[in-house]
Amino acid sequence: MAANAGIAGTGAEHFPPSVAFLVSRLGFEVGSRLAAGLAPLGIEPRDFGLLRALAHAEGESQRSIGRALNIPPGRMVALLDGLERRGLVRRRPHPTDRRAHALHLTPAGHRLLNDAVDVVVRVEVSLCAGLEPAEREQLLALLGRLARPGAVTPEAHPGLSAVTGW
Amino acid sequence: MAANAGIAGTGAEHFPPSVAFLVSRLGFEVGSRLAAGLAPLGIEPRDFGLLRALAHAEGESQRSIGRALNIPPGRMVALLDGLERRGLVRRRPHPTDRRAHALHLTPAGHRLLNDAVDVVVRVEVSLCAGLEPAEREQLLALLGRLARPGAVTPEAHPGLSAVTGW
DNA sequence: TATTGTTATACTCTATAACTATA
DNA sequence: TATAGTTATAGAGTATAACAATA
C-alpha cells in the first residue's frame, strides 16, 4: 500500500464542509482498504479490474481488452505477464488470428476473482456499517445524481484505476 | 491532467450499485476537475495543499510543516523550490534557529491561494449542481457518517494528496 | 548527540516508440 | 499498409539515506 503518497495532510479543520472534499478523502480511503484487502490474495486493485474484465470477455485479444479498459498495449503485456506467472491467466493461440493471443482465466483465476469480489463486498459493508439500509439507499441515490451531470470524460473513467483499479 | 492512469476502465455495467465504487469514481473525478481548474493558475492540487497550510502557519520551519502534512523533508525542498521560483513563497531566516527557514506566503502567494480557493468552490458547486441545497446537506451528513467509522489511518489521510492534494 | 535543510541515489510506474510477425 | 504482441528507453514521482551546518 502507498504508505504516504504526496503532499497534503488534509487540514480538514480549516475547511468548510464540502462534498468534493469528503468524496476525495473517502475515495482514497476506499482505495487503500481495497488494496489492503487484496494484498493477501497477491493482487492489487488494478489486477482486480483486469481479472474482472477477462471473466466477461474470455478469448478476447490483449488489444481488444486493453481498448475497453483504457490500457495501452505495453502495460497489458506487463500486467498479463504477472497474472500469467501466478497462474491466474493463460495466453492461448487465437483461433482466427495468429498474431493475437486469446486470453483466458484459469480455474485458479476464477477462484481468485471470487475471493476478490468478496473483498470488495467486505469493503462496501464496512464502509457502510454506520448506516441503516434505507440510509445507504438514499446515499446511493444522491451519489448517483452527483455522478451524472458534468463528467469530465463522459466515455469512461480513465485513470480511476490509479486509485481503485476499478 | 493525468490523461490515462492505470488499469481498469470500470465495467460499471457488470457491477452492483456500490457506495465504495461511486465514491472512488467521484473521488477521482473531483481530483481531475480540481487539477484542471488549478492548471491555469500554474499550480497543482498538491501545491494547493501546501499553500493552504502555509497560510495557516506563517513563519514555521519546513520540517514543522512537513510533519503536519506528512511530507518527507526531501519532498518539501522540491515543492518549496517550485513555489519560491514562482514567487509564491519565501524562505526567510528563522528568528531563533539558524538551521531552519521561516516560511512565508508572499502577497502573490496569498492572492493565488484566494484564486485557488475559488476554484475549489467552483468544483464543489458544479459537482452538486444537480442537488437541491437540502439534498446536499443530507448528502454531507451521510458522507460524514461514512467518513468516521473505520478509517484505516486514524491519524491522518496520508496520500489523499495523491488524488486531490488536500 | 540530535536536528535543519539539502543533495544524491535508487526504485517504481508509465508513456512512447521501435521492432517482428502476421494480416 | 495496417495491426498483433513485444521490448527498450526515457521520463516523472517518490522514498531513502547520506551530508554540512547548527543546536
mmCIF file of C-alpha atoms (C1' of nucleotides) in Angstrom:
data_model
loop_
_atom_site.group_PDB
_atom_site.id
_atom_site.type_symbol
_atom_site.label_atom_id
_atom_site.label_comp_id
_atom_site.label_asym_id
_atom_site.label_seq_id
_atom_site.Cartn_x
_atom_site.Cartn_y
_atom_site.Cartn_z
ATOM 1 C CA MET A 1 0.000 0.000 0.000
ATOM 2 C CA ALA A 2 1.168 3.520 -0.667
ATOM 3 C CA ALA A 3 2.427 4.350 2.769
ATOM 4 C CA ASN A 4 2.443 8.023 2.087
ATOM 5 C CA ALA A 5 1.758 9.463 -1.253
ATOM 6 C CA GLY A 6 2.060 13.099 -1.742
ATOM 7 C CA ILE A 7 1.520 16.453 -0.351
ATOM 8 C CA ALA A 8 -1.140 17.443 1.875
ATOM 9 C CA GLY A 9 -2.349 16.144 5.075
ATOM 10 C CA THR A 10 -5.829 17.484 4.946
ATOM 11 C CA GLY A 11 -6.041 20.295 7.358
ATOM 12 C CA ALA A 12 -9.711 19.490 7.253
ATOM 13 C CA GLU A 13 -10.199 21.618 10.344
ATOM 14 C CA HIS A 14 -9.816 24.773 8.356
ATOM 15 C CA PHE A 15 -12.041 23.632 5.556
ATOM 16 C CA PRO A 16 -15.750 24.171 5.118
ATOM 17 C CA PRO A 17 -17.844 21.025 4.806
ATOM 18 C CA SER A 18 -17.571 20.015 1.220
ATOM 19 C CA VAL A 19 -18.916 17.139 -0.814
ATOM 20 C CA ALA A 20 -15.882 17.356 -3.042
ATOM 21 C CA PHE A 21 -13.545 17.089 -0.114
ATOM 22 C CA LEU A 22 -15.352 14.227 1.570
ATOM 23 C CA VAL A 23 -15.681 12.311 -1.650
ATOM 24 C CA SER A 24 -11.988 12.692 -2.386
ATOM 25 C CA ARG A 25 -10.976 11.608 1.035
ATOM 26 C CA LEU A 26 -13.317 8.643 1.017
ATOM 27 C CA GLY A 27 -12.236 7.690 -2.449
ATOM 28 C CA PHE A 28 -8.694 7.380 -1.304
ATOM 29 C CA GLU A 29 -9.801 5.598 1.818
ATOM 30 C CA VAL A 30 -11.697 3.030 -0.219
ATOM 31 C CA GLY A 31 -8.730 2.518 -2.476
ATOM 32 C CA SER A 32 -6.492 1.888 0.494
ATOM 33 C CA ARG A 33 -8.855 -0.565 2.080
ATOM 34 C CA LEU A 34 -9.289 -2.397 -1.153
ATOM 35 C CA ALA A 35 -5.548 -2.633 -1.666
ATOM 36 C CA ALA A 36 -5.111 -3.873 1.893
ATOM 37 C CA GLY A 37 -7.835 -6.448 1.424
ATOM 38 C CA LEU A 38 -6.478 -7.718 -1.866
ATOM 39 C CA ALA A 39 -2.866 -7.864 -0.752
ATOM 40 C CA PRO A 40 -3.255 -11.263 0.958
ATOM 41 C CA LEU A 41 -4.587 -12.590 -2.333
ATOM 42 C CA GLY A 42 -1.421 -11.487 -4.014
ATOM 43 C CA ILE A 43 -3.010 -8.977 -6.345
ATOM 44 C CA GLU A 44 -3.508 -5.250 -6.473
ATOM 45 C CA PRO A 45 -6.639 -3.296 -7.249
ATOM 46 C CA ARG A 46 -5.607 -2.824 -10.827
ATOM 47 C CA ASP A 47 -5.276 -6.583 -11.285
ATOM 48 C CA PHE A 48 -8.784 -6.935 -9.998
ATOM 49 C CA GLY A 49 -10.071 -4.681 -12.733
ATOM 50 C CA LEU A 50 -8.332 -6.713 -15.352
ATOM 51 C CA LEU A 51 -9.390 -10.087 -13.988
ATOM 52 C CA ARG A 52 -12.955 -8.949 -13.871
ATOM 53 C CA ALA A 53 -12.829 -7.782 -17.445
ATOM 54 C CA LEU A 54 -11.295 -11.062 -18.528
ATOM 55 C CA ALA A 55 -14.055 -13.021 -16.855
ATOM 56 C CA HIS A 56 -16.528 -11.147 -19.004
ATOM 57 C CA ALA A 57 -14.577 -11.470 -22.215
ATOM 58 C CA GLU A 58 -12.895 -14.850 -22.375
ATOM 59 C CA GLY A 59 -10.945 -15.461 -25.530
ATOM 60 C CA GLU A 60 -10.513 -11.829 -26.469
ATOM 61 C CA SER A 61 -7.167 -10.417 -27.571
ATOM 62 C CA GLN A 62 -4.937 -8.237 -25.452
ATOM 63 C CA ARG A 63 -5.594 -5.172 -27.532
ATOM 64 C CA SER A 64 -9.307 -5.698 -27.522
ATOM 65 C CA ILE A 65 -9.411 -5.803 -23.762
ATOM 66 C CA GLY A 66 -6.845 -3.075 -23.492
ATOM 67 C CA ARG A 67 -9.029 -0.789 -25.548
ATOM 68 C CA ALA A 68 -12.027 -1.456 -23.354
ATOM 69 C CA LEU A 69 -10.080 -0.770 -20.181
ATOM 70 C CA ASN A 70 -8.007 2.083 -21.494
ATOM 71 C CA ILE A 71 -4.772 0.209 -21.010
ATOM 72 C CA PRO A 72 -2.022 0.795 -23.560
ATOM 73 C CA PRO A 73 -0.512 -2.315 -25.171
ATOM 74 C CA GLY A 74 2.743 -2.061 -23.309
ATOM 75 C CA ARG A 75 1.079 -2.117 -19.945
ATOM 76 C CA MET A 76 -1.113 -5.039 -20.902
ATOM 77 C CA VAL A 77 1.972 -7.110 -21.520
ATOM 78 C CA ALA A 78 3.441 -6.404 -18.112
ATOM 79 C CA LEU A 79 0.137 -6.858 -16.322
ATOM 80 C CA LEU A 80 -0.626 -10.145 -18.042
ATOM 81 C CA ASP A 81 2.896 -11.387 -17.506
ATOM 82 C CA GLY A 82 2.314 -11.007 -13.801
ATOM 83 C CA LEU A 83 -1.063 -12.681 -13.827
ATOM 84 C CA GLU A 84 0.140 -15.494 -16.026
ATOM 85 C CA ARG A 85 3.172 -16.084 -13.843
ATOM 86 C CA ARG A 86 0.815 -16.520 -10.951
ATOM 87 C CA GLY A 87 -1.221 -18.971 -12.931
ATOM 88 C CA LEU A 88 -4.348 -16.851 -12.990
ATOM 89 C CA VAL A 89 -4.484 -16.172 -16.698
ATOM 90 C CA ARG A 90 -3.453 -18.053 -19.776
ATOM 91 C CA ARG A 91 -2.489 -16.798 -23.215
ATOM 92 C CA ARG A 92 -3.636 -19.294 -25.794
ATOM 93 C CA PRO A 93 -3.314 -19.175 -29.547
ATOM 94 C CA HIS A 94 -6.053 -17.128 -31.083
ATOM 95 C CA PRO A 95 -8.273 -19.302 -33.272
ATOM 96 C CA THR A 96 -8.525 -16.923 -36.204
ATOM 97 C CA ASP A 97 -5.578 -14.520 -35.911
ATOM 98 C CA ARG A 98 -2.129 -15.918 -35.475
ATOM 99 C CA ARG A 99 -0.779 -12.576 -34.339
ATOM 100 C CA ALA A 100 -3.112 -12.397 -31.382
ATOM 101 C CA HIS A 101 -3.451 -14.216 -28.089
ATOM 102 C CA ALA A 102 -6.732 -15.468 -26.767
ATOM 103 C CA LEU A 103 -6.891 -14.606 -23.087
ATOM 104 C CA HIS A 104 -8.467 -16.981 -20.605
ATOM 105 C CA LEU A 105 -8.898 -17.097 -16.869
ATOM 106 C CA THR A 106 -7.613 -20.317 -15.403
ATOM 107 C CA PRO A 107 -9.668 -22.132 -12.760
ATOM 108 C CA ALA A 108 -7.339 -20.593 -10.190
ATOM 109 C CA GLY A 109 -8.045 -17.229 -11.761
ATOM 110 C CA HIS A 110 -11.766 -17.726 -11.392
ATOM 111 C CA ARG A 111 -11.383 -18.773 -7.797
ATOM 112 C CA LEU A 112 -9.217 -15.780 -7.000
ATOM 113 C CA LEU A 113 -11.643 -13.440 -8.700
ATOM 114 C CA ASN A 114 -14.396 -14.768 -6.482
ATOM 115 C CA ASP A 115 -12.283 -14.130 -3.424
ATOM 116 C CA ALA A 116 -11.502 -10.655 -4.677
ATOM 117 C CA VAL A 117 -15.175 -9.883 -5.125
ATOM 118 C CA ASP A 118 -15.681 -10.952 -1.535
ATOM 119 C CA VAL A 119 -13.056 -8.434 -0.519
ATOM 120 C CA VAL A 120 -14.849 -5.693 -2.381
ATOM 121 C CA VAL A 121 -18.111 -6.628 -0.736
ATOM 122 C CA ARG A 122 -16.460 -6.552 2.649
ATOM 123 C CA VAL A 123 -15.097 -3.084 1.952
ATOM 124 C CA GLU A 124 -18.567 -1.943 0.993
ATOM 125 C CA VAL A 125 -20.088 -3.416 4.117
ATOM 126 C CA SER A 126 -17.511 -1.954 6.459
ATOM 127 C CA LEU A 127 -17.752 1.387 4.738
ATOM 128 C CA CYS A 128 -21.496 1.495 5.229
ATOM 129 C CA ALA A 129 -21.521 -0.105 8.666
ATOM 130 C CA GLY A 130 -22.769 3.070 10.282
ATOM 131 C CA LEU A 131 -25.766 3.402 8.000
ATOM 132 C CA GLU A 132 -29.203 1.854 8.055
ATOM 133 C CA PRO A 133 -30.043 0.036 4.842
ATOM 134 C CA ALA A 134 -32.519 2.735 3.923
ATOM 135 C CA GLU A 135 -29.905 5.397 4.509
ATOM 136 C CA ARG A 136 -27.482 3.558 2.300
ATOM 137 C CA GLU A 137 -30.058 3.502 -0.469
ATOM 138 C CA GLN A 138 -30.546 7.201 -0.020
ATOM 139 C CA LEU A 139 -26.825 7.782 -0.194
ATOM 140 C CA LEU A 140 -26.528 5.686 -3.338
ATOM 141 C CA ALA A 141 -29.274 7.704 -4.969
ATOM 142 C CA LEU A 142 -27.663 11.023 -4.070
ATOM 143 C CA LEU A 143 -24.231 9.915 -5.202
ATOM 144 C CA GLY A 144 -25.734 8.673 -8.420
ATOM 145 C CA ARG A 145 -27.110 12.091 -9.152
ATOM 146 C CA LEU A 146 -23.695 13.530 -8.455
ATOM 147 C CA ALA A 147 -22.048 11.144 -10.819
ATOM 148 C CA ARG A 148 -24.103 12.147 -13.812
ATOM 149 C CA PRO A 149 -24.063 15.779 -14.618
ATOM 150 C CA GLY A 150 -20.708 17.015 -15.800
ATOM 151 C CA ALA A 151 -18.415 14.063 -16.075
ATOM 152 C CA VAL A 152 -15.147 15.377 -17.388
ATOM 153 C CA THR A 153 -14.743 12.300 -19.525
ATOM 154 C CA PRO A 154 -18.136 11.027 -20.482
ATOM 155 C CA GLU A 155 -16.841 7.959 -22.298
ATOM 156 C CA ALA A 156 -15.172 6.274 -19.433
ATOM 157 C CA HIS A 157 -13.441 6.820 -16.163
ATOM 158 C CA PRO A 158 -9.897 6.641 -17.281
ATOM 159 C CA GLY A 159 -7.437 6.621 -14.537
ATOM 160 C CA LEU A 160 -9.873 5.867 -11.834
ATOM 161 C CA SER A 161 -7.761 2.843 -11.835
ATOM 162 C CA ALA A 162 -4.957 4.855 -10.389
ATOM 163 C CA VAL A 163 -6.813 4.819 -7.159
ATOM 164 C CA THR A 164 -9.056 1.847 -7.181
ATOM 165 C CA GLY A 165 -8.310 -0.267 -10.132
ATOM 166 C CA TRP A 166 -11.991 -0.487 -10.929
ATOM 167 C CA MET B 1 -4.403 16.175 -16.005
ATOM 168 C CA ALA B 2 -3.497 12.503 -15.946
ATOM 169 C CA ALA B 3 -4.757 11.584 -19.358
ATOM 170 C CA ASN B 4 -4.890 7.945 -18.551
ATOM 171 C CA ALA B 5 -3.626 6.495 -15.388
ATOM 172 C CA GLY B 6 -3.808 2.858 -14.842
ATOM 173 C CA ILE B 7 -5.709 -0.247 -15.332
ATOM 174 C CA ALA B 8 -9.306 -0.566 -15.391
ATOM 175 C CA GLY B 9 -11.961 1.188 -17.230
ATOM 176 C CA THR B 10 -14.803 0.496 -14.922
ATOM 177 C CA GLY B 11 -17.031 -2.029 -16.454
ATOM 178 C CA ALA B 12 -19.576 -0.491 -14.176
ATOM 179 C CA GLU B 13 -22.313 -2.240 -16.108
ATOM 180 C CA HIS B 14 -21.400 -5.503 -14.531
ATOM 181 C CA PHE B 15 -21.135 -4.108 -11.054
ATOM 182 C CA PRO B 16 -23.815 -3.872 -8.395
ATOM 183 C CA PRO B 17 -24.536 -0.378 -7.097
ATOM 184 C CA SER B 18 -21.907 0.293 -4.536
ATOM 185 C CA VAL B 19 -21.076 3.235 -2.336
ATOM 186 C CA ALA B 20 -17.436 2.245 -2.456
ATOM 187 C CA PHE B 21 -17.423 2.227 -6.217
ATOM 188 C CA LEU B 22 -19.253 5.508 -6.622
ATOM 189 C CA VAL B 23 -17.125 7.224 -4.045
ATOM 190 C CA SER B 24 -13.938 6.043 -5.720
ATOM 191 C CA ARG B 25 -15.059 7.149 -9.103
ATOM 192 C CA LEU B 26 -16.217 10.515 -7.850
ATOM 193 C CA GLY B 27 -13.054 10.974 -5.870
ATOM 194 C CA PHE B 28 -11.013 10.640 -8.996
ATOM 195 C CA GLU B 29 -13.413 12.842 -10.866
ATOM 196 C CA VAL B 30 -13.059 15.572 -8.286
ATOM 197 C CA GLY B 31 -9.311 15.302 -8.391
ATOM 198 C CA SER B 32 -9.310 15.690 -12.145
ATOM 199 C CA ARG B 33 -11.577 18.676 -12.082
ATOM 200 C CA LEU B 34 -9.520 20.315 -9.405
ATOM 201 C CA ALA B 35 -6.321 19.748 -11.330
ATOM 202 C CA ALA B 36 -7.918 21.144 -14.468
ATOM 203 C CA GLY B 37 -9.167 24.175 -12.599
ATOM 204 C CA LEU B 38 -5.839 24.876 -10.944
ATOM 205 C CA ALA B 39 -3.747 24.374 -14.053
ATOM 206 C CA PRO B 40 -4.402 27.898 -15.372
ATOM 207 C CA LEU B 41 -3.102 29.207 -12.061
ATOM 208 C CA GLY B 42 0.130 27.364 -12.629
ATOM 209 C CA ILE B 43 -0.170 25.065 -9.641
ATOM 210 C CA GLU B 44 -1.259 21.523 -8.984
ATOM 211 C CA PRO B 45 -3.548 20.183 -6.307
ATOM 212 C CA ARG B 46 -0.632 19.242 -4.114
ATOM 213 C CA ASP B 47 0.662 22.805 -4.213
ATOM 214 C CA PHE B 48 -2.735 23.957 -3.083
ATOM 215 C CA GLY B 49 -2.492 21.794 -0.007
ATOM 216 C CA LEU B 50 0.863 23.238 0.857
ATOM 217 C CA LEU B 51 -0.084 26.847 0.208
ATOM 218 C CA ARG B 52 -3.114 26.469 2.389
ATOM 219 C CA ALA B 53 -1.063 25.025 5.198
ATOM 220 C CA LEU B 54 1.447 27.850 4.893
ATOM 221 C CA ALA B 55 -1.276 30.433 5.155
ATOM 222 C CA HIS B 56 -2.236 28.948 8.477
ATOM 223 C CA ALA B 57 1.294 28.616 9.781
ATOM 224 C CA GLU B 58 3.364 31.559 8.655
ATOM 225 C CA GLY B 59 6.935 31.524 9.888
ATOM 226 C CA GLU B 60 7.076 27.812 10.595
ATOM 227 C CA SER B 61 10.004 25.687 9.525
ATOM 228 C CA GLN B 62 9.976 23.252 6.628
ATOM 229 C CA ARG B 63 10.108 20.244 8.867
ATOM 230 C CA SER B 64 7.370 21.511 11.101
ATOM 231 C CA ILE B 65 5.001 21.931 8.192
ATOM 232 C CA GLY B 66 6.217 18.764 6.599
ATOM 233 C CA ARG B 67 5.360 16.830 9.720
ATOM 234 C CA ALA B 68 1.854 18.258 9.792
ATOM 235 C CA LEU B 69 1.249 17.425 6.159
ATOM 236 C CA ASN B 70 3.031 14.122 6.109
ATOM 237 C CA ILE B 71 5.593 15.323 3.611
ATOM 238 C CA PRO B 72 9.121 13.973 3.967
ATOM 239 C CA PRO B 73 11.914 16.579 4.111
ATOM 240 C CA GLY B 74 13.208 15.798 0.668
ATOM 241 C CA ARG B 75 9.885 16.454 -0.972
ATOM 242 C CA MET B 76 9.416 19.691 0.920
ATOM 243 C CA VAL B 77 12.582 21.030 -0.605
ATOM 244 C CA ALA B 78 11.475 20.284 -4.146
ATOM 245 C CA LEU B 79 7.952 21.559 -3.568
ATOM 246 C CA LEU B 80 9.100 24.784 -1.967
ATOM 247 C CA ASP B 81 11.733 25.325 -4.638
ATOM 248 C CA GLY B 82 8.919 25.351 -7.179
ATOM 249 C CA LEU B 83 6.712 27.682 -5.195
ATOM 250 C CA GLU B 84 9.556 30.018 -4.392
ATOM 251 C CA ARG B 85 10.658 30.140 -8.000
ATOM 252 C CA ARG B 86 7.159 31.278 -8.873
ATOM 253 C CA GLY B 87 7.344 33.941 -6.210
ATOM 254 C CA LEU B 88 4.556 32.491 -4.111
ATOM 255 C CA VAL B 89 6.576 31.588 -1.068
ATOM 256 C CA ARG B 90 9.635 32.970 0.600
ATOM 257 C CA ARG B 91 12.235 31.292 2.781
ATOM 258 C CA ARG B 92 13.430 33.769 5.353
ATOM 259 C CA PRO B 93 15.958 33.310 8.115
ATOM 260 C CA HIS B 94 14.380 31.762 11.147
ATOM 261 C CA PRO B 95 14.473 34.173 14.079
ATOM 262 C CA THR B 96 15.562 31.674 16.703
ATOM 263 C CA ASP B 97 17.129 28.746 14.858
ATOM 264 C CA ARG B 98 19.796 29.420 12.333
ATOM 265 C CA ARG B 99 19.451 25.972 10.817
ATOM 266 C CA ALA B 100 15.837 26.483 9.894
ATOM 267 C CA HIS B 101 13.958 28.595 7.383
ATOM 268 C CA ALA B 102 10.898 30.581 8.272
ATOM 269 C CA LEU B 103 8.338 30.060 5.528
ATOM 270 C CA HIS B 104 6.109 32.870 4.391
ATOM 271 C CA LEU B 105 3.499 33.356 1.719
ATOM 272 C CA THR B 106 4.261 36.350 -0.446
ATOM 273 C CA PRO B 107 1.459 38.745 -1.371
ATOM 274 C CA ALA B 108 1.335 36.976 -4.723
ATOM 275 C CA GLY B 109 1.053 33.705 -2.837
ATOM 276 C CA HIS B 110 -1.903 34.984 -0.861
ATOM 277 C CA ARG B 111 -3.614 36.202 -3.999
ATOM 278 C CA LEU B 112 -3.065 32.907 -5.752
ATOM 279 C CA LEU B 113 -4.355 30.993 -2.772
ATOM 280 C CA ASN B 114 -7.539 33.008 -2.899
ATOM 281 C CA ASP B 115 -7.953 32.204 -6.561
ATOM 282 C CA ALA B 116 -7.318 28.556 -5.825
ATOM 283 C CA VAL B 117 -9.989 28.518 -3.164
ATOM 284 C CA ASP B 118 -12.367 29.936 -5.742
ATOM 285 C CA VAL B 119 -11.519 27.025 -7.982
ATOM 286 C CA VAL B 120 -12.311 24.574 -5.232
ATOM 287 C CA VAL B 121 -15.603 26.285 -4.578
ATOM 288 C CA ARG B 122 -16.451 26.127 -8.258
ATOM 289 C CA VAL B 123 -15.718 22.419 -8.300
ATOM 290 C CA GLU B 124 -17.988 21.934 -5.336
ATOM 291 C CA VAL B 125 -20.781 23.916 -6.942
ATOM 292 C CA SER B 126 -20.561 22.128 -10.264
ATOM 293 C CA LEU B 127 -20.379 18.782 -8.542
ATOM 294 C CA CYS B 128 -23.544 19.481 -6.606
ATOM 295 C CA ALA B 129 -25.346 21.294 -9.389
ATOM 296 C CA GLY B 130 -27.945 18.562 -9.651
ATOM 297 C CA LEU B 131 -28.878 18.707 -5.996
ATOM 298 C CA GLU B 132 -31.198 20.917 -4.041
ATOM 299 C CA PRO B 133 -29.468 22.641 -1.125
ATOM 300 C CA ALA B 134 -31.345 20.439 1.319
ATOM 301 C CA GLU B 135 -30.275 17.351 -0.564
ATOM 302 C CA ARG B 136 -26.687 18.465 -0.458
ATOM 303 C CA GLU B 137 -26.930 18.857 3.289
ATOM 304 C CA GLN B 138 -28.342 15.395 3.515
ATOM 305 C CA LEU B 139 -25.522 14.037 1.399
ATOM 306 C CA LEU B 140 -22.940 15.801 3.515
ATOM 307 C CA ALA B 141 -24.411 14.270 6.622
ATOM 308 C CA LEU B 142 -24.440 10.776 5.178
ATOM 309 C CA LEU B 143 -20.904 11.072 3.856
ATOM 310 C CA GLY B 144 -19.791 12.365 7.207
ATOM 311 C CA ARG B 145 -21.091 9.252 8.881
ATOM 312 C CA LEU B 146 -19.230 7.193 6.323
ATOM 313 C CA ALA B 147 -16.023 9.016 6.968
ATOM 314 C CA ARG B 148 -15.918 8.197 10.656
ATOM 315 C CA PRO B 149 -16.098 4.579 11.492
ATOM 316 C CA GLY B 150 -13.089 2.587 10.412
ATOM 317 C CA ALA B 151 -10.551 4.939 8.976
ATOM 318 C CA VAL B 152 -7.558 2.858 8.034
ATOM 319 C CA THR B 153 -5.263 5.582 9.244
ATOM 320 C CA PRO B 154 -6.939 7.373 12.072
ATOM 321 C CA GLU B 155 -4.189 9.939 12.458
ATOM 322 C CA ALA B 156 -4.415 11.483 9.057
ATOM 323 C CA HIS B 157 -5.285 10.901 5.474
ATOM 324 C CA PRO B 158 -1.873 10.327 4.110
ATOM 325 C CA GLY B 159 -1.721 10.091 0.418
ATOM 326 C CA LEU B 160 -5.093 11.548 -0.188
ATOM 327 C CA SER B 161 -2.835 14.055 -1.684
ATOM 328 C CA ALA B 162 -2.094 11.660 -4.460
ATOM 329 C CA VAL B 163 -5.522 12.385 -5.770
ATOM 330 C CA THR B 164 -6.539 15.730 -4.529
ATOM 331 C CA GLY B 165 -3.725 17.373 -2.762
ATOM 332 C CA TRP B 166 -5.977 18.180 0.128
ATOM 333 C "C1'" DT C 1 24.184 13.636 20.069
ATOM 334 C "C1'" DA C 2 20.094 15.388 17.649
ATOM 335 C "C1'" DT C 3 18.029 18.199 14.185
ATOM 336 C "C1'" DT C 4 17.720 21.539 9.950
ATOM 337 C "C1'" DG C 5 17.735 21.841 5.109
ATOM 338 C "C1'" DT C 6 19.896 19.837 1.244
ATOM 339 C "C1'" DT C 7 21.517 16.585 -2.103
ATOM 340 C "C1'" DA C 8 22.224 12.153 -4.370
ATOM 341 C "C1'" DT C 9 20.722 7.641 -5.332
ATOM 342 C "C1'" DA C 10 17.627 4.176 -6.442
ATOM 343 C "C1'" DC C 11 13.287 2.398 -7.398
ATOM 344 C "C1'" DT C 12 8.589 2.275 -9.276
ATOM 345 C "C1'" DC C 13 5.430 3.450 -12.648
ATOM 346 C "C1'" DT C 14 4.218 4.850 -17.011
ATOM 347 C "C1'" DA C 15 4.172 6.561 -21.785
ATOM 348 C "C1'" DT C 16 6.401 6.285 -26.236
ATOM 349 C "C1'" DA C 17 8.261 4.474 -29.882
ATOM 350 C "C1'" DA C 18 10.732 0.999 -32.221
ATOM 351 C "C1'" DC C 19 10.577 -3.915 -33.707
ATOM 352 C "C1'" DT C 20 8.664 -8.826 -35.557
ATOM 353 C "C1'" DA C 21 5.285 -11.407 -37.165
ATOM 354 C "C1'" DT C 22 1.333 -11.736 -39.176
ATOM 355 C "C1'" DA C 23 -2.971 -9.863 -41.697
ATOM 356 C "C1'" DT D 1 -0.401 -0.901 -45.265
ATOM 357 C "C1'" DA D 2 -2.123 -1.852 -41.037
ATOM 358 C "C1'" DT D 3 -2.376 -4.416 -36.765
ATOM 359 C "C1'" DA D 4 -0.957 -8.172 -33.039
ATOM 360 C "C1'" DG D 5 2.270 -8.532 -29.188
ATOM 361 C "C1'" DT D 6 6.738 -7.425 -27.509
ATOM 362 C "C1'" DT D 7 10.684 -4.842 -25.974
ATOM 363 C "C1'" DA D 8 13.627 -0.873 -24.850
ATOM 364 C "C1'" DT D 9 14.104 3.726 -23.479
ATOM 365 C "C1'" DA D 10 13.200 7.648 -21.116
ATOM 366 C "C1'" DG D 11 10.657 10.442 -18.036
ATOM 367 C "C1'" DA D 12 8.088 11.644 -13.790
ATOM 368 C "C1'" DG D 13 7.461 10.878 -8.918
ATOM 369 C "C1'" DT D 14 8.933 9.267 -4.776
ATOM 370 C "C1'" DA D 15 11.385 7.227 -0.737
ATOM 371 C "C1'" DT D 16 15.861 6.636 1.455
ATOM 372 C "C1'" DA D 17 19.933 7.682 3.130
ATOM 373 C "C1'" DA D 18 23.978 10.423 3.430
ATOM 374 C "C1'" DC D 19 25.709 15.215 4.202
ATOM 375 C "C1'" DA D 20 27.199 20.009 6.296
ATOM 376 C "C1'" DA D 21 25.615 23.423 9.424
ATOM 377 C "C1'" DT D 22 23.747 24.353 13.702
ATOM 378 C "C1'" DA D 23 21.509 23.229 18.077
#
